[in-house]
Amino acid sequence: MRAARLHAARDVRIDEVPTPEAGPGEVLVRVRAVAICPSDLRLYQDGHASGVVPDHPMIQGHEFSGEVAALGQGVGGPVVGTPVAIEPSWHCGECDVCLSGHENLCRNVIFPSFPQRDGALAEYIACPSFAVRALPESASFTEGALIEPLGVGIHAVRLSGAQHGYRIAILGAGTIGMCVMLALSARGVTQIALADPIAARREWPGELGASPLGASYEELLEAGVEADVVFECSGDNAAVEQAMRLARPAGRVIVVGIPHPDEVRFDSTVPRRRELTVTFSRRSRDTLDEAIDLIASGAVDLAALPVRQYALDQTAEAMEATAARPGDMLRAIVEPCTTGRHSG
Ligand SMILES: [Zn+2]
Ligand SMILES: [Zn+2]
């Protein structure tokens, strides 16, 4: 099969590699859409993922959808040809952390695209059947690929305990910020302030049917925003302190973005005097069914998120477009197999 493999920083090549097989308990997925995540970009640009260096040319991509190509031994469905979404955090189910209910923090977790496990920027990928669900009839493959970031948003919102009546601030109007907003809206939360330095990005919620107060961080601070929960979704390491400054006394900060660079500094006076609870959110945990229900019921419409489509041999372009953070694109979508049902 054809695969986009990262040989070194910014060196992606289309290589012919062996097609994986569906092993026992696995589903072979023919990949139809892969959304490029800023976390993919780190490995693409730096050649390592927070210090973990690939030991082989890596296939990237973890936000993906496709159709069932084959079922491994012991797997009863979904039937071959079914469009599916995949949660890419593959836990062991047996370690102490899994048994305590924190499967996303599994000591033996496999995350395709994080070294050394290959990801989905290829024509096929084998996935454990517990991580695979049929897509709702109405959903495109692009929406299927965006179910993973929606799961990240759902997980962060669950951690926050936010519900109707809460005042919320979100830093960063990227895909994760939008997915947090959508997950909040689905829970009946309406008082949302959203900060992003790029003005065009502050227009997106309107297209998603939401109407948060959109502004820059400085404007929200000046306006005296005091949120019950602040979600840091920008990945800017300075934004962790900004999030604290927007929280009310005894409020909560959920850090969803991956701070870049990794080291975060903040004035401890702010969280100390306000007795803030700061929680770091990690990927997603058992969010697939809720995400699919939200899409199937129409409570969440991922089709409204602005994307651009690329073929597999344009993977480098998709990465560079993601790096440029244009105002008119939330995710670059790579389509490894483009025949049949359209992903758009
Ligand atoms: Zn991601
Ligand atoms: Zn485990």
Short mmCIF file of C-alpha atoms and ligand atoms in Angstrom, two decimals:
data_model
loop_
_atom_site.label_atom_id
_atom_site.label_comp_id
_atom_site.label_asym_id
_atom_site.label_seq_id
_atom_site.Cartn_x
_atom_site.Cartn_y
_atom_site.Cartn_z
CA MET A 1 0.00 0.00 0.00
CA ARG A 2 0.99 3.65 -0.26
CA ALA A 3 1.93 5.45 2.93
CA ALA A 4 3.17 8.96 3.75
CA ARG A 5 6.24 8.39 5.91
CA LEU A 6 8.28 10.96 7.82
CA HIS A 7 11.97 10.18 7.21
CA ALA A 8 13.31 13.23 9.05
CA ALA A 9 12.00 16.64 10.11
CA ARG A 10 9.97 18.11 7.21
CA ASP A 11 10.89 15.14 4.99
CA VAL A 12 7.69 13.25 4.07
CA ARG A 13 7.83 10.69 1.28
CA ILE A 14 5.21 8.48 -0.30
CA ASP A 15 6.54 4.96 0.15
CA GLU A 16 5.27 1.55 -0.86
CA VAL A 17 5.00 -0.52 2.35
CA PRO A 18 3.39 -3.88 3.22
CA THR A 19 -0.38 -3.64 3.73
CA PRO A 20 -1.21 -4.53 7.36
CA GLU A 21 -3.51 -7.45 8.10
CA ALA A 22 -6.35 -7.61 10.60
CA GLY A 23 -4.94 -9.67 13.46
CA PRO A 24 -7.10 -11.35 16.11
CA GLY A 25 -9.45 -8.78 17.63
CA GLU A 26 -8.63 -6.21 14.97
CA VAL A 27 -10.45 -4.40 12.18
CA LEU A 28 -8.58 -3.47 9.01
CA VAL A 29 -9.68 0.04 8.01
CA ARG A 30 -9.34 1.47 4.52
CA VAL A 31 -8.47 5.06 5.42
CA ARG A 32 -10.63 7.73 3.78
CA ALA A 33 -9.87 10.91 5.77
CA VAL A 34 -7.09 11.96 8.14
CA ALA A 35 -7.26 15.33 9.91
CA ILE A 36 -3.85 16.85 10.60
CA CYS A 37 -3.52 17.73 14.28
CA PRO A 38 -1.06 20.33 15.62
CA SER A 39 0.42 17.47 17.67
CA ASP A 40 1.31 15.77 14.35
CA LEU A 41 2.97 19.01 13.38
CA ARG A 42 5.36 18.85 16.33
CA LEU A 43 6.83 15.57 15.13
CA TYR A 44 6.82 16.74 11.52
CA GLN A 45 8.68 19.97 12.33
CA ASP A 46 10.96 18.86 15.16
CA GLY A 47 11.66 15.24 14.17
CA HIS A 48 10.66 14.08 17.69
CA ALA A 49 7.58 14.10 19.91
CA SER A 50 8.53 15.77 23.22
CA GLY A 51 11.90 14.05 23.06
CA VAL A 52 10.72 10.68 21.70
CA VAL A 53 12.56 10.09 18.42
CA PRO A 54 11.13 7.71 15.79
CA ASP A 55 13.27 4.61 15.21
CA HIS A 56 11.88 4.16 11.67
CA PRO A 57 10.26 6.34 9.00
CA MET A 58 6.95 7.10 10.76
CA ILE A 59 3.46 7.07 9.33
CA GLN A 60 1.70 9.97 11.08
CA GLY A 61 -2.00 10.77 11.59
CA HIS A 62 -4.36 9.82 14.44
CA GLU A 63 -7.61 11.66 13.63
CA PHE A 64 -9.10 9.44 10.98
CA SER A 65 -12.05 7.60 9.51
CA GLY A 66 -12.51 5.04 6.79
CA GLU A 67 -14.39 1.92 5.86
CA VAL A 68 -14.04 -1.62 7.12
CA ALA A 69 -11.82 -3.64 4.75
CA ALA A 70 -11.49 -6.88 6.74
CA LEU A 71 -12.30 -8.33 10.15
CA GLY A 72 -9.76 -10.25 12.21
CA GLN A 73 -10.40 -13.47 14.08
CA GLY A 74 -13.08 -13.12 16.74
CA VAL A 75 -14.46 -9.82 15.43
CA GLY A 76 -18.16 -9.86 14.48
CA GLY A 77 -18.50 -6.41 12.87
CA PRO A 78 -19.09 -3.82 11.60
CA VAL A 79 -19.50 -5.58 8.25
CA VAL A 80 -16.98 -4.99 5.47
CA GLY A 81 -17.68 -1.68 3.71
CA THR A 82 -19.18 0.07 6.75
CA PRO A 83 -17.96 3.68 7.22
CA VAL A 84 -16.32 3.90 10.65
CA ALA A 85 -14.73 6.31 13.13
CA ILE A 86 -11.86 5.34 15.41
CA GLU A 87 -10.75 6.45 18.89
CA PRO A 88 -6.95 6.25 18.61
CA SER A 89 -6.06 5.77 22.28
CA TRP A 90 -5.65 2.00 22.55
CA HIS A 91 -5.45 0.88 26.17
CA CYS A 92 -4.56 -2.53 27.59
CA GLY A 93 -7.56 -2.84 29.93
CA GLU A 94 -5.42 -4.76 32.45
CA CYS A 95 -2.98 -2.36 34.16
CA ASP A 96 -3.79 -0.68 37.50
CA VAL A 97 -4.54 2.64 35.76
CA CYS A 98 -6.99 1.03 33.33
CA LEU A 99 -8.63 -0.88 36.17
CA SER A 100 -9.07 2.38 38.10
CA GLY A 101 -11.09 3.73 35.16
CA HIS A 102 -8.46 5.99 33.60
CA GLU A 103 -7.95 4.09 30.35
CA ASN A 104 -6.63 7.18 28.55
CA LEU A 105 -3.68 7.15 30.98
CA CYS A 106 -2.99 3.42 30.48
CA ARG A 107 0.58 2.45 31.28
CA ASN A 108 0.73 0.39 28.08
CA VAL A 109 -1.27 2.73 25.83
CA ILE A 110 -0.73 2.56 22.09
CA PHE A 111 -1.42 5.78 20.23
CA PRO A 112 -1.04 5.41 16.45
CA SER A 113 1.21 8.19 15.07
CA PHE A 114 3.06 8.63 18.38
CA PRO A 115 6.49 6.94 18.08
CA GLN A 116 6.95 4.04 17.62
CA ARG A 117 3.44 3.12 16.43
CA ASP A 118 2.55 4.01 12.85
CA GLY A 119 -0.55 6.10 12.23
CA ALA A 120 -3.21 6.50 9.57
CA LEU A 121 -1.61 8.51 6.73
CA ALA A 122 -1.70 5.39 4.56
CA GLU A 123 -4.22 3.43 2.58
CA TYR A 124 -4.87 0.95 5.41
CA ILE A 125 -4.46 0.66 9.16
CA ALA A 126 -5.31 -2.19 11.54
CA CYS A 127 -7.20 -1.07 14.69
CA PRO A 128 -8.45 -2.92 17.79
CA SER A 129 -12.16 -3.57 17.36
CA PHE A 130 -13.06 -1.88 20.68
CA ALA A 131 -11.87 1.43 19.19
CA VAL A 132 -14.02 1.22 16.03
CA ARG A 133 -17.64 2.41 15.61
CA ALA A 134 -19.94 2.72 12.62
CA LEU A 135 -20.41 6.32 11.50
CA PRO A 136 -23.95 7.74 11.51
CA GLU A 137 -25.58 7.59 8.03
CA SER A 138 -25.48 11.35 7.67
CA ALA A 139 -21.80 11.81 8.50
CA SER A 140 -19.06 12.28 5.92
CA PHE A 141 -15.58 10.80 6.28
CA THR A 142 -14.28 14.26 7.15
CA GLU A 143 -16.73 14.46 10.03
CA GLY A 144 -15.65 10.95 10.97
CA ALA A 145 -12.04 12.10 11.21
CA LEU A 146 -13.10 15.02 13.43
CA ILE A 147 -14.79 12.70 15.94
CA GLU A 148 -11.42 12.27 17.67
CA PRO A 149 -10.97 15.99 18.48
CA LEU A 150 -14.65 16.12 19.45
CA GLY A 151 -13.86 13.32 21.90
CA VAL A 152 -11.00 15.41 23.29
CA GLY A 153 -13.50 18.25 23.82
CA ILE A 154 -16.06 15.96 25.47
CA HIS A 155 -13.42 14.53 27.80
CA ALA A 156 -12.24 18.01 28.87
CA VAL A 157 -15.82 19.15 29.48
CA ARG A 158 -16.53 16.04 31.55
CA LEU A 159 -13.44 16.76 33.68
CA SER A 160 -14.59 20.35 34.24
CA GLY A 161 -18.04 19.43 35.55
CA ALA A 162 -19.42 22.40 33.58
CA GLN A 163 -23.18 22.53 33.20
CA HIS A 164 -26.00 24.93 32.44
CA GLY A 165 -25.48 28.23 34.25
CA TYR A 166 -21.69 28.07 34.26
CA ARG A 167 -19.69 30.99 32.89
CA ILE A 168 -16.96 29.71 30.59
CA ALA A 169 -13.89 31.16 28.91
CA ILE A 170 -12.08 29.33 26.12
CA LEU A 171 -8.59 30.33 25.00
CA GLY A 172 -7.86 29.30 21.42
CA ALA A 173 -10.45 29.03 18.63
CA GLY A 174 -8.76 26.11 16.90
CA THR A 175 -10.36 22.70 16.41
CA ILE A 176 -10.05 21.74 20.08
CA GLY A 177 -11.44 25.09 21.24
CA MET A 178 -14.38 24.62 18.85
CA CYS A 179 -14.91 21.03 19.98
CA VAL A 180 -14.92 22.12 23.65
CA MET A 181 -17.44 24.80 22.72
CA LEU A 182 -19.64 22.29 20.86
CA ALA A 183 -19.50 19.82 23.76
CA LEU A 184 -20.45 22.63 26.18
CA SER A 185 -23.32 23.81 23.98
CA ALA A 186 -24.63 20.25 23.80
CA ARG A 187 -24.82 20.34 27.62
CA GLY A 188 -26.83 23.54 27.60
CA VAL A 189 -23.97 25.84 28.56
CA THR A 190 -24.59 29.24 26.96
CA GLN A 191 -22.35 31.80 28.68
CA ILE A 192 -19.11 31.36 26.76
CA ALA A 193 -16.35 33.89 26.10
CA LEU A 194 -13.85 32.88 23.45
CA ALA A 195 -10.40 34.37 22.94
CA ASP A 196 -8.18 34.01 19.89
CA PRO A 197 -5.61 36.46 18.55
CA ILE A 198 -6.72 35.74 14.95
CA ALA A 199 -9.90 37.75 14.34
CA ALA A 200 -11.11 35.48 11.49
CA ARG A 201 -11.08 32.50 13.83
CA ARG A 202 -13.41 34.29 16.21
CA GLU A 203 -16.05 34.21 13.45
CA TRP A 204 -16.21 30.40 13.34
CA PRO A 205 -18.52 29.85 16.31
CA GLY A 206 -21.19 31.86 14.51
CA GLU A 207 -21.03 29.41 11.63
CA LEU A 208 -21.41 26.59 14.14
CA GLY A 209 -24.60 28.11 15.49
CA ALA A 210 -23.04 29.41 18.71
CA SER A 211 -22.68 33.02 19.80
CA PRO A 212 -19.93 33.37 22.39
CA LEU A 213 -18.37 36.69 23.23
CA GLY A 214 -15.39 36.64 20.84
CA ALA A 215 -12.38 38.81 21.57
CA SER A 216 -8.66 38.81 22.18
CA TYR A 217 -7.37 37.67 25.58
CA GLU A 218 -6.51 41.24 26.54
CA GLU A 219 -10.04 42.41 25.72
CA LEU A 220 -11.57 39.65 27.85
CA LEU A 221 -9.28 40.60 30.73
CA GLU A 222 -10.20 44.26 30.36
CA ALA A 223 -13.88 43.36 30.22
CA GLY A 224 -13.46 41.74 33.64
CA VAL A 225 -14.38 38.21 32.56
CA GLU A 226 -14.41 35.91 35.58
CA ALA A 227 -15.18 32.39 34.47
CA ASP A 228 -16.21 29.41 36.57
CA VAL A 229 -14.16 27.28 34.19
CA VAL A 230 -11.46 28.35 31.74
CA PHE A 231 -10.40 25.93 29.02
CA GLU A 232 -6.88 26.54 27.67
CA CYS A 233 -7.01 25.15 24.13
CA SER A 234 -4.41 27.22 22.30
CA GLY A 235 -1.30 25.21 23.13
CA ASP A 236 0.55 28.49 23.71
CA ASN A 237 2.56 28.01 26.91
CA ALA A 238 1.91 31.62 27.99
CA ALA A 239 -1.83 30.93 27.83
CA VAL A 240 -1.78 28.76 30.96
CA GLU A 241 -1.22 31.87 33.08
CA GLN A 242 -3.71 33.82 30.96
CA ALA A 243 -6.30 31.14 31.69
CA MET A 244 -5.68 31.53 35.44
CA ARG A 245 -6.18 35.29 35.18
CA LEU A 246 -9.62 34.77 33.62
CA ALA A 247 -10.81 32.36 36.34
CA ARG A 248 -12.96 33.44 39.27
CA PRO A 249 -11.90 32.76 42.87
CA ALA A 250 -12.29 29.02 43.56
CA GLY A 251 -12.64 28.51 39.80
CA ARG A 252 -11.17 25.88 37.62
CA VAL A 253 -8.70 25.80 34.72
CA ILE A 254 -8.61 22.86 32.33
CA VAL A 255 -5.44 22.73 30.23
CA VAL A 256 -6.39 20.92 27.03
CA GLY A 257 -3.82 22.37 24.62
CA ILE A 258 -0.34 20.86 24.67
CA PRO A 259 1.90 23.72 25.86
CA HIS A 260 4.61 24.59 23.38
CA PRO A 261 7.43 24.87 24.31
CA ASP A 262 6.85 22.24 26.98
CA GLU A 263 7.95 24.35 29.93
CA VAL A 264 5.19 26.49 31.44
CA ARG A 265 5.83 29.45 33.78
CA PHE A 266 3.19 31.35 35.70
CA ASP A 267 2.91 33.84 38.55
CA SER A 268 1.77 31.62 41.40
CA THR A 269 0.08 34.57 43.11
CA VAL A 270 -2.91 34.26 40.79
CA PRO A 271 -3.84 30.58 41.33
CA ARG A 272 -2.82 30.76 45.02
CA ARG A 273 -4.90 33.80 45.96
CA ARG A 274 -7.85 32.47 44.00
CA GLU A 275 -7.37 28.89 45.18
CA LEU A 276 -7.77 27.63 41.65
CA THR A 277 -8.02 24.01 40.64
CA VAL A 278 -5.88 23.37 37.56
CA THR A 279 -6.43 20.11 35.70
CA PHE A 280 -4.47 18.87 32.74
CA SER A 281 -6.65 16.94 30.30
CA ARG A 282 -5.16 14.02 28.38
CA ARG A 283 -6.57 12.98 25.00
CA SER A 284 -9.98 11.32 25.47
CA ARG A 285 -11.55 8.47 27.40
CA ASP A 286 -14.48 6.42 26.22
CA THR A 287 -15.98 9.33 24.29
CA LEU A 288 -16.70 7.59 20.99
CA ASP A 289 -20.33 6.67 21.67
CA GLU A 290 -21.21 10.11 23.05
CA ALA A 291 -19.50 11.84 20.12
CA ILE A 292 -21.34 9.69 17.59
CA ASP A 293 -24.67 10.24 19.38
CA LEU A 294 -24.14 14.02 19.31
CA ILE A 295 -23.55 13.88 15.56
CA ALA A 296 -26.35 11.43 14.82
CA SER A 297 -28.86 13.53 16.77
CA GLY A 298 -27.74 16.76 15.11
CA ALA A 299 -26.73 18.29 18.46
CA VAL A 300 -23.26 18.81 17.02
CA ASP A 301 -22.54 19.66 13.38
CA LEU A 302 -18.90 19.06 12.52
CA ALA A 303 -19.60 19.62 8.82
CA ALA A 304 -19.59 23.37 9.49
CA LEU A 305 -15.91 23.37 10.50
CA PRO A 306 -13.82 24.89 7.69
CA VAL A 307 -11.39 22.33 6.23
CA ARG A 308 -9.24 21.92 3.13
CA GLN A 309 -8.78 18.58 1.36
CA TYR A 310 -5.48 17.10 0.21
CA ALA A 311 -4.44 13.87 -1.52
CA LEU A 312 -1.97 11.54 0.21
CA ASP A 313 0.95 12.78 -1.90
CA GLN A 314 0.15 16.32 -0.69
CA THR A 315 0.72 15.40 2.96
CA ALA A 316 3.65 17.83 3.29
CA GLU A 317 1.43 20.65 1.96
CA ALA A 318 -1.26 19.71 4.47
CA MET A 319 1.33 19.89 7.28
CA GLU A 320 2.65 23.26 6.09
CA ALA A 321 -0.88 24.64 5.79
CA THR A 322 -1.52 23.53 9.38
CA ALA A 323 1.70 25.27 10.48
CA ALA A 324 0.59 28.51 8.79
CA ARG A 325 -2.66 28.62 10.87
CA PRO A 326 -4.70 30.32 8.15
CA GLY A 327 -7.85 32.14 9.16
CA ASP A 328 -10.03 30.13 6.78
CA MET A 329 -9.06 26.57 7.74
CA LEU A 330 -9.40 24.65 10.98
CA ARG A 331 -8.08 21.32 9.79
CA ALA A 332 -6.24 20.04 6.75
CA ILE A 333 -7.81 16.75 5.66
CA VAL A 334 -5.69 14.19 3.81
CA GLU A 335 -7.60 11.59 1.79
CA PRO A 336 -5.44 8.47 1.28
CA CYS A 337 -8.11 6.66 -0.78
CA THR A 338 -10.30 8.95 -2.79
CA THR A 339 -12.56 6.66 -4.82
CA GLY A 340 -16.24 6.13 -3.99
CA ARG A 341 -18.06 8.09 -1.31
CA HIS A 342 -16.72 11.63 -1.08
CA SER A 343 -15.30 12.78 2.20
CA GLY A 344 -16.41 16.41 1.90
ZN ZN B 1 -5.18 15.21 17.63
ZN ZN B 2 -3.75 -0.23 30.77
#
